[in-house]
Short mmCIF file of C-alpha atoms and ligand atoms in Angstrom, two decimals:
data_model
loop_
_atom_site.label_atom_id
_atom_site.label_comp_id
_atom_site.label_asym_id
_atom_site.label_seq_id
_atom_site.Cartn_x
_atom_site.Cartn_y
_atom_site.Cartn_z
CA MET A 27 0.00 0.00 0.00
CA LYS A 28 2.76 2.41 1.04
CA GLY A 29 4.74 1.50 -2.05
CA LYS A 30 1.79 2.01 -4.35
CA ILE A 31 0.90 5.43 -2.87
CA LEU A 32 4.53 6.44 -3.23
CA ALA A 33 4.65 5.28 -6.83
CA LEU A 34 1.50 7.23 -7.69
CA LEU A 35 2.77 10.40 -5.98
CA LYS A 36 6.19 10.13 -7.63
CA LYS A 37 4.68 9.66 -11.08
CA SER A 38 2.97 13.03 -10.98
CA ASP A 39 4.52 16.52 -10.98
CA GLU A 40 1.13 17.91 -10.00
CA TYR A 41 -0.93 17.51 -6.83
CA VAL A 42 -2.67 14.15 -6.57
CA SER A 43 -6.07 14.30 -4.94
CA GLY A 44 -6.94 12.06 -2.02
CA GLU A 45 -10.14 11.14 -3.83
CA TRP A 46 -8.30 9.98 -6.94
CA LEU A 47 -5.80 8.03 -4.82
CA SER A 48 -8.57 6.32 -2.87
CA LYS A 49 -10.37 5.30 -6.11
CA GLU A 50 -7.15 4.11 -7.72
CA MET A 51 -6.24 2.02 -4.68
CA GLY A 52 -9.76 0.88 -3.80
CA VAL A 53 -9.54 2.11 -0.19
CA SER A 54 -11.10 4.95 1.81
CA ARG A 55 -9.69 8.48 1.87
CA THR A 56 -9.05 8.02 5.58
CA ALA A 57 -6.88 5.01 4.79
CA ILE A 58 -4.94 7.14 2.28
CA TRP A 59 -4.49 9.92 4.83
CA LYS A 60 -3.26 7.40 7.42
CA HIS A 61 -0.65 6.03 5.03
CA ILE A 62 0.46 9.51 4.02
CA ASN A 63 1.11 10.12 7.72
CA TYR A 64 3.10 6.88 8.03
CA LEU A 65 5.23 8.06 5.13
CA ARG A 66 5.74 11.43 6.82
CA GLN A 67 6.87 9.65 9.97
CA GLU A 68 9.46 7.85 7.85
CA GLY A 69 10.88 11.18 6.69
CA TYR A 70 9.04 11.78 3.40
CA LYS A 71 7.96 15.41 3.03
CA ILE A 72 4.49 15.39 1.56
CA GLU A 73 2.64 18.65 1.11
CA SER A 74 -1.13 18.60 1.30
CA VAL A 75 -3.22 21.44 -0.06
CA PRO A 76 -6.98 21.53 0.48
CA ARG A 77 -8.96 20.76 -2.71
CA LEU A 78 -5.74 19.99 -4.62
CA GLY A 79 -4.31 17.00 -2.83
CA TYR A 80 -0.86 15.65 -2.05
CA LYS A 81 2.54 16.35 -3.54
CA ILE A 82 5.83 14.71 -2.65
CA LEU A 83 8.58 17.25 -1.90
CA HIS A 84 11.40 15.21 -0.41
CA ILE A 85 12.45 11.56 -0.30
CA PRO A 86 14.57 10.66 2.75
CA ASP A 87 18.08 9.27 2.28
CA LYS A 88 17.16 5.85 3.65
CA LEU A 89 17.41 2.37 2.18
CA TYR A 90 13.66 1.77 2.42
CA ALA A 91 12.43 -1.45 0.84
CA GLU A 92 9.76 0.31 -1.27
CA GLU A 93 12.38 2.60 -2.81
CA ILE A 94 14.61 -0.34 -3.74
CA TYR A 95 11.72 -2.50 -5.05
CA SER A 96 10.83 0.20 -7.56
CA LEU A 97 14.28 -0.16 -9.22
CA LEU A 98 14.70 -3.94 -9.17
CA THR A 99 14.55 -6.05 -12.33
CA THR A 100 15.03 -9.33 -10.44
CA ASN A 101 12.80 -12.37 -10.03
CA PHE A 102 13.82 -13.38 -6.53
CA ILE A 103 16.82 -11.44 -5.18
CA GLY A 104 15.45 -8.58 -3.10
CA LYS A 105 11.82 -9.46 -3.69
CA LYS A 106 11.53 -9.34 0.10
CA ILE A 107 13.67 -6.70 1.81
CA TYR A 108 13.78 -6.11 5.56
CA HIS A 109 14.99 -2.60 6.42
CA TYR A 110 16.12 -1.61 9.92
CA ASN A 111 17.42 1.66 11.33
CA HIS A 112 19.90 -0.26 13.43
CA LEU A 113 20.90 -3.84 13.96
CA THR A 114 23.86 -5.58 15.52
CA SER A 115 24.69 -7.20 12.17
CA THR A 116 22.66 -7.72 8.99
CA ASN A 117 24.19 -11.21 8.64
CA ASP A 118 23.02 -12.18 12.12
CA GLN A 119 19.51 -10.84 11.51
CA LEU A 120 19.32 -12.64 8.17
CA LYS A 121 20.37 -15.90 9.86
CA LYS A 122 17.40 -15.54 12.22
CA LEU A 123 15.07 -15.00 9.26
CA ALA A 124 16.65 -17.94 7.41
CA ASP A 125 16.09 -20.19 10.45
CA GLU A 126 12.42 -19.12 10.33
CA GLY A 127 12.33 -20.43 6.77
CA LYS A 128 12.50 -17.20 4.72
CA GLY A 129 13.14 -17.82 1.04
CA GLU A 130 16.13 -17.49 -1.22
CA GLY A 131 16.82 -13.90 -2.19
CA THR A 132 15.58 -12.39 1.08
CA VAL A 133 17.59 -9.25 1.86
CA VAL A 134 18.34 -7.50 5.14
CA VAL A 135 19.62 -3.95 5.09
CA ALA A 136 20.39 -1.59 7.98
CA GLU A 137 21.24 2.09 8.24
CA GLN A 138 23.64 1.27 11.06
CA GLN A 139 25.25 -1.86 12.50
CA THR A 140 26.25 -1.72 16.13
CA ALA A 141 28.30 -4.94 15.94
CA GLY A 142 29.08 -5.25 12.22
CA LYS A 143 31.30 -8.28 11.56
CA GLY A 144 34.32 -8.48 9.30
CA ARG A 145 36.28 -11.52 8.16
CA LEU A 146 38.66 -13.35 10.49
CA GLY A 147 36.79 -12.25 13.60
CA ARG A 148 37.30 -8.54 13.00
CA SER A 149 34.65 -5.87 13.41
CA TRP A 150 33.22 -3.79 10.56
CA PHE A 151 32.76 -0.05 11.05
CA SER A 152 29.14 0.67 10.05
CA PRO A 153 28.04 4.18 11.12
CA PRO A 154 24.45 5.37 10.46
CA GLY A 155 23.64 6.19 6.83
CA ALA A 156 27.31 6.18 5.83
CA GLY A 157 27.29 3.09 3.65
CA ILE A 158 25.36 0.06 2.49
CA TRP A 159 25.30 -2.69 5.12
CA CYS A 160 23.40 -5.52 3.51
CA SER A 161 23.02 -9.32 3.48
CA VAL A 162 21.46 -11.62 0.90
CA LEU A 163 20.07 -15.09 1.62
CA LEU A 164 20.98 -17.92 -0.76
CA ARG A 165 19.85 -21.53 -0.64
CA PRO A 166 21.92 -23.18 -3.38
CA THR A 167 21.64 -26.93 -3.87
CA VAL A 168 25.39 -27.42 -4.11
CA SER A 169 27.82 -29.03 -1.69
CA PRO A 170 29.40 -26.90 1.07
CA ALA A 171 32.74 -27.22 -0.73
CA HIS A 172 31.40 -24.75 -3.32
CA ALA A 173 30.62 -22.04 -0.75
CA PRO A 174 33.85 -20.02 -1.21
CA LYS A 175 32.90 -19.57 -4.86
CA LEU A 176 29.75 -17.76 -3.76
CA THR A 177 31.85 -15.12 -2.00
CA LEU A 178 33.85 -14.62 -5.19
CA LEU A 179 30.56 -14.37 -7.07
CA GLY A 180 29.36 -11.78 -4.56
CA ALA A 181 32.50 -9.72 -5.08
CA VAL A 182 32.00 -9.82 -8.86
CA ALA A 183 28.34 -8.78 -8.52
CA VAL A 184 29.07 -5.87 -6.16
CA ALA A 185 31.94 -4.72 -8.40
CA GLU A 186 29.67 -4.85 -11.46
CA GLY A 187 26.92 -2.95 -9.65
CA ILE A 188 29.36 -0.26 -8.51
CA GLU A 189 30.77 0.07 -12.00
CA LYS A 190 27.35 0.28 -13.63
CA TYR A 191 26.11 2.90 -11.18
CA THR A 192 29.21 5.05 -10.69
CA GLY A 193 31.52 4.32 -13.62
CA LEU A 194 34.30 3.40 -11.16
CA GLN A 195 35.84 -0.01 -11.72
CA PRO A 196 36.80 -1.58 -8.38
CA GLY A 197 39.56 -4.21 -8.36
CA ILE A 198 39.05 -7.42 -6.39
CA LYS A 199 41.73 -8.37 -3.90
CA TRP A 200 41.48 -12.07 -3.08
CA PRO A 201 39.26 -13.30 -1.70
CA ASN A 202 36.70 -10.55 -1.71
CA ASP A 203 37.87 -7.05 -0.88
CA LEU A 204 36.93 -4.40 -3.40
CA LEU A 205 39.58 -1.74 -3.85
CA VAL A 206 39.41 1.68 -5.44
CA GLU A 207 42.63 3.64 -5.78
CA GLY A 208 44.28 0.75 -3.91
CA LYS A 209 42.11 1.20 -0.82
CA LYS A 210 39.24 -0.86 0.51
CA VAL A 211 35.79 0.35 -0.45
CA CYS A 212 33.86 -2.86 0.24
CA GLY A 213 34.23 -6.13 2.13
CA LEU A 214 32.17 -9.29 1.92
CA LEU A 215 31.44 -11.83 4.61
CA THR A 216 29.90 -15.18 3.73
CA GLU A 217 28.47 -17.35 6.48
CA MET A 218 26.76 -20.67 6.06
CA ARG A 219 24.67 -23.25 7.81
CA ALA A 220 25.34 -26.65 6.30
CA GLU A 221 25.22 -30.41 6.75
CA VAL A 222 28.22 -32.51 5.72
CA ASP A 223 27.04 -32.77 2.12
CA SER A 224 24.47 -30.01 1.65
CA ILE A 225 24.09 -26.31 2.27
CA ASN A 226 21.12 -25.28 4.33
CA TYR A 227 21.67 -21.60 3.58
CA VAL A 228 24.32 -18.98 2.96
CA THR A 229 24.15 -15.39 4.19
CA LEU A 230 26.27 -13.25 1.94
CA GLY A 231 26.88 -9.87 3.52
CA PHE A 232 28.59 -6.87 2.02
CA GLY A 233 29.54 -3.50 3.43
CA ILE A 234 30.26 -0.57 1.11
CA ASN A 235 31.86 2.64 2.39
CA ILE A 236 29.98 5.51 0.77
CA LYS A 237 30.02 8.74 2.77
CA LEU A 238 33.12 10.51 4.03
CA VAL A 239 33.58 9.47 7.66
CA ASP A 240 36.30 9.49 10.22
CA PHE A 241 37.48 5.88 10.01
CA PRO A 242 38.80 4.17 13.16
CA GLU A 243 42.61 4.25 13.56
CA GLU A 244 43.10 0.61 12.51
CA VAL A 245 41.57 1.14 9.04
CA LYS A 246 42.57 4.79 8.45
CA GLY A 247 44.75 4.99 5.36
CA LYS A 248 43.53 1.59 4.14
CA ALA A 249 39.85 2.42 3.57
CA ILE A 250 38.18 4.77 1.12
CA THR A 251 34.63 5.92 0.37
CA LEU A 252 32.82 6.10 -2.96
CA GLU A 253 31.69 9.69 -2.40
CA GLY A 254 35.24 10.64 -1.47
CA VAL A 255 36.51 9.29 -4.79
CA LEU A 256 33.66 10.61 -6.91
CA GLY A 257 33.59 14.00 -5.22
CA LYS A 258 29.80 14.03 -5.26
CA LYS A 259 26.79 12.62 -3.46
CA LEU A 260 25.68 9.12 -4.33
CA ASN A 261 22.19 7.74 -4.13
CA ARG A 262 22.48 4.59 -2.01
CA VAL A 263 19.11 3.22 -3.14
CA GLY A 264 20.08 3.37 -6.82
CA LEU A 265 23.43 1.74 -6.14
CA LEU A 266 21.98 -1.05 -4.02
CA ALA A 267 19.31 -1.85 -6.63
CA CYS A 268 22.01 -2.04 -9.31
CA ILE A 269 24.02 -4.45 -7.13
CA LEU A 270 21.04 -6.70 -6.40
CA ASN A 271 20.22 -6.80 -10.12
CA ALA A 272 23.82 -7.79 -10.90
CA PHE A 273 23.73 -10.31 -8.07
CA GLU A 274 20.80 -12.23 -9.49
CA LYS A 275 22.29 -12.26 -12.99
CA ASN A 276 25.57 -13.72 -11.73
CA TYR A 277 23.91 -16.18 -9.38
CA LEU A 278 21.70 -17.54 -12.17
CA LEU A 279 24.77 -17.82 -14.37
CA PHE A 280 26.51 -19.82 -11.62
CA LEU A 281 23.51 -22.14 -11.19
CA SER A 282 23.10 -22.77 -14.91
CA LYS A 283 26.70 -22.75 -16.19
CA GLY A 284 28.80 -23.44 -13.10
CA PHE A 285 31.67 -21.39 -11.77
CA SER A 286 33.65 -20.97 -14.96
CA PRO A 287 31.96 -17.76 -16.28
CA ILE A 288 32.20 -16.20 -12.81
CA ARG A 289 35.85 -17.22 -12.57
CA GLY A 290 36.46 -15.46 -15.91
CA LYS A 291 34.90 -12.23 -14.60
CA TRP A 292 36.71 -12.51 -11.26
CA GLU A 293 40.04 -12.95 -13.05
CA GLU A 294 39.31 -9.87 -15.20
CA LEU A 295 38.55 -7.75 -12.14
CA ASN A 296 41.18 -9.11 -9.76
CA VAL A 297 44.25 -7.15 -8.65
CA THR A 298 45.97 -10.08 -6.92
CA LEU A 299 47.10 -12.57 -9.57
CA GLY A 300 50.57 -11.94 -10.91
CA LYS A 301 51.49 -9.87 -7.82
CA MET A 302 53.96 -10.59 -5.05
CA VAL A 303 51.88 -11.21 -1.93
CA THR A 304 52.14 -12.10 1.70
CA VAL A 305 49.41 -14.43 2.92
CA THR A 306 48.70 -14.70 6.60
CA SER A 307 46.59 -17.73 7.49
CA HIS A 308 46.08 -19.92 10.56
CA SER A 309 49.14 -21.91 9.48
CA GLY A 310 51.45 -18.89 9.45
CA THR A 311 52.72 -16.30 6.99
CA VAL A 312 53.93 -17.09 3.49
CA SER A 313 55.33 -14.81 0.78
CA GLY A 314 55.46 -15.43 -2.93
CA GLU A 315 53.72 -14.75 -6.21
CA ALA A 316 49.95 -15.17 -6.48
CA VAL A 317 49.69 -17.31 -9.59
CA ALA A 318 46.13 -18.61 -9.90
CA LEU A 319 42.67 -19.04 -8.49
CA GLY A 320 42.38 -22.70 -7.42
CA ASP A 321 39.47 -24.92 -8.48
CA GLY A 322 37.69 -24.38 -5.17
CA GLY A 323 38.21 -20.60 -5.16
CA GLY A 324 41.45 -20.66 -3.12
CA LEU A 325 44.53 -18.59 -3.91
CA VAL A 326 47.50 -20.48 -5.36
CA VAL A 327 50.83 -18.94 -4.39
CA ARG A 328 54.28 -19.86 -5.71
CA THR A 329 56.27 -19.43 -2.53
CA ASP A 330 59.72 -17.87 -2.38
CA GLY A 331 60.94 -21.48 -1.97
CA ASP A 332 59.33 -22.29 -5.38
CA GLU A 333 56.55 -24.42 -3.91
CA LEU A 334 52.88 -24.15 -5.01
CA LYS A 335 50.55 -23.65 -2.04
CA GLU A 336 46.78 -23.12 -2.12
CA PHE A 337 45.12 -20.99 0.54
CA LEU A 338 41.40 -21.35 1.16
CA SER A 339 41.29 -18.49 3.62
CA GLY A 340 43.62 -15.85 4.93
CA GLU A 341 44.63 -12.25 4.66
CA VAL A 342 46.56 -11.07 1.63
CA THR A 343 48.92 -8.12 1.56
CA LEU A 344 49.99 -6.99 -1.89
CA SER A 345 53.76 -6.36 -1.79
CA ARG A 346 54.35 -4.79 -5.20
C1 BTN B 404 35.58 -7.88 5.63
O1 BTN B 404 36.10 -7.30 4.69
O2 BTN B 404 36.21 -8.17 6.65
C2 BTN B 404 34.13 -8.26 5.51
C3 BTN B 404 33.22 -7.13 5.88
C4 BTN B 404 31.74 -7.48 5.75
C5 BTN B 404 30.85 -6.40 6.27
C6 BTN B 404 29.41 -6.65 5.96
S1 BTN B 404 28.38 -5.29 6.35
C7 BTN B 404 26.96 -6.26 6.10
C8 BTN B 404 27.25 -7.64 6.65
N1 BTN B 404 26.92 -7.71 8.07
C9 BTN B 404 28.01 -7.86 8.82
O3 BTN B 404 28.00 -7.93 10.07
N2 BTN B 404 29.10 -7.93 8.06
C10 BTN B 404 28.77 -7.84 6.66
#
């Protein structure tokens, strides 16, 4: 109802009468008035002039589901979006919804995360309205061994969405950091509930730094924001819709054709292969040349001792 009223108001440059709205929607004028007030409470500025009707003057800078729906071209990704002003973590909230049985493609998005999670047990700085903190629910019928490929797929999709919407082409640092001007603009965190041989669900979360903020000391100098690079304001709704559209396209490609087309795109976008790297993993630190993406999505490194080693997780530092 809210979404439909919004769509009708946005379509018109003129005032839209309450009577016309109520006929169009098949509800009473009081119901229309009530919903207009809900919208106002959410930050929409809607003027109402007696005998003329309603006119929308301002749309709040929030990642409201109705705003995103209106820009989606997908069949299932983002068909149900849960928006929150604040959450501990969108991944954690999505896991709760997944445990309740919510379907593939369900999306959770928050203006702020109070305990945003990064990879390797780190935290993710997620101040209010400053970025896109979002998680997508997948229920692929593939074995858990394929899960790392989904993170790589996510990185490709977010990179494509960013490129389509802003013209910037982020590079992917293995496994899934997106870099612009050599600094991190986005990170992805994939979590999964699985049996030995089947995935129950995957929550694929991504955080994109958008507005200029004072980053915490530990990431200062390593992180960057899209608005900082572009030097202008960015519409988060438009960007997120573009990413979700790219997400579904790549996911369908993965389901129908396997990982190879995604691998091709990842290789095109990556800034890791062919570089000297230092990989820190639970088994220690190794330096060498990053030479390939392994079959399971790991990073193959030719060590300084001329040995080929594949890492399935870890932190990569690009040396030169
Ligand atoms: C990393 O680079 O370390 C991964 C960062 C992932 C951050 C996103 S923000 C949305 C989702 N919810 C979380 O708690 N984390 C991910």
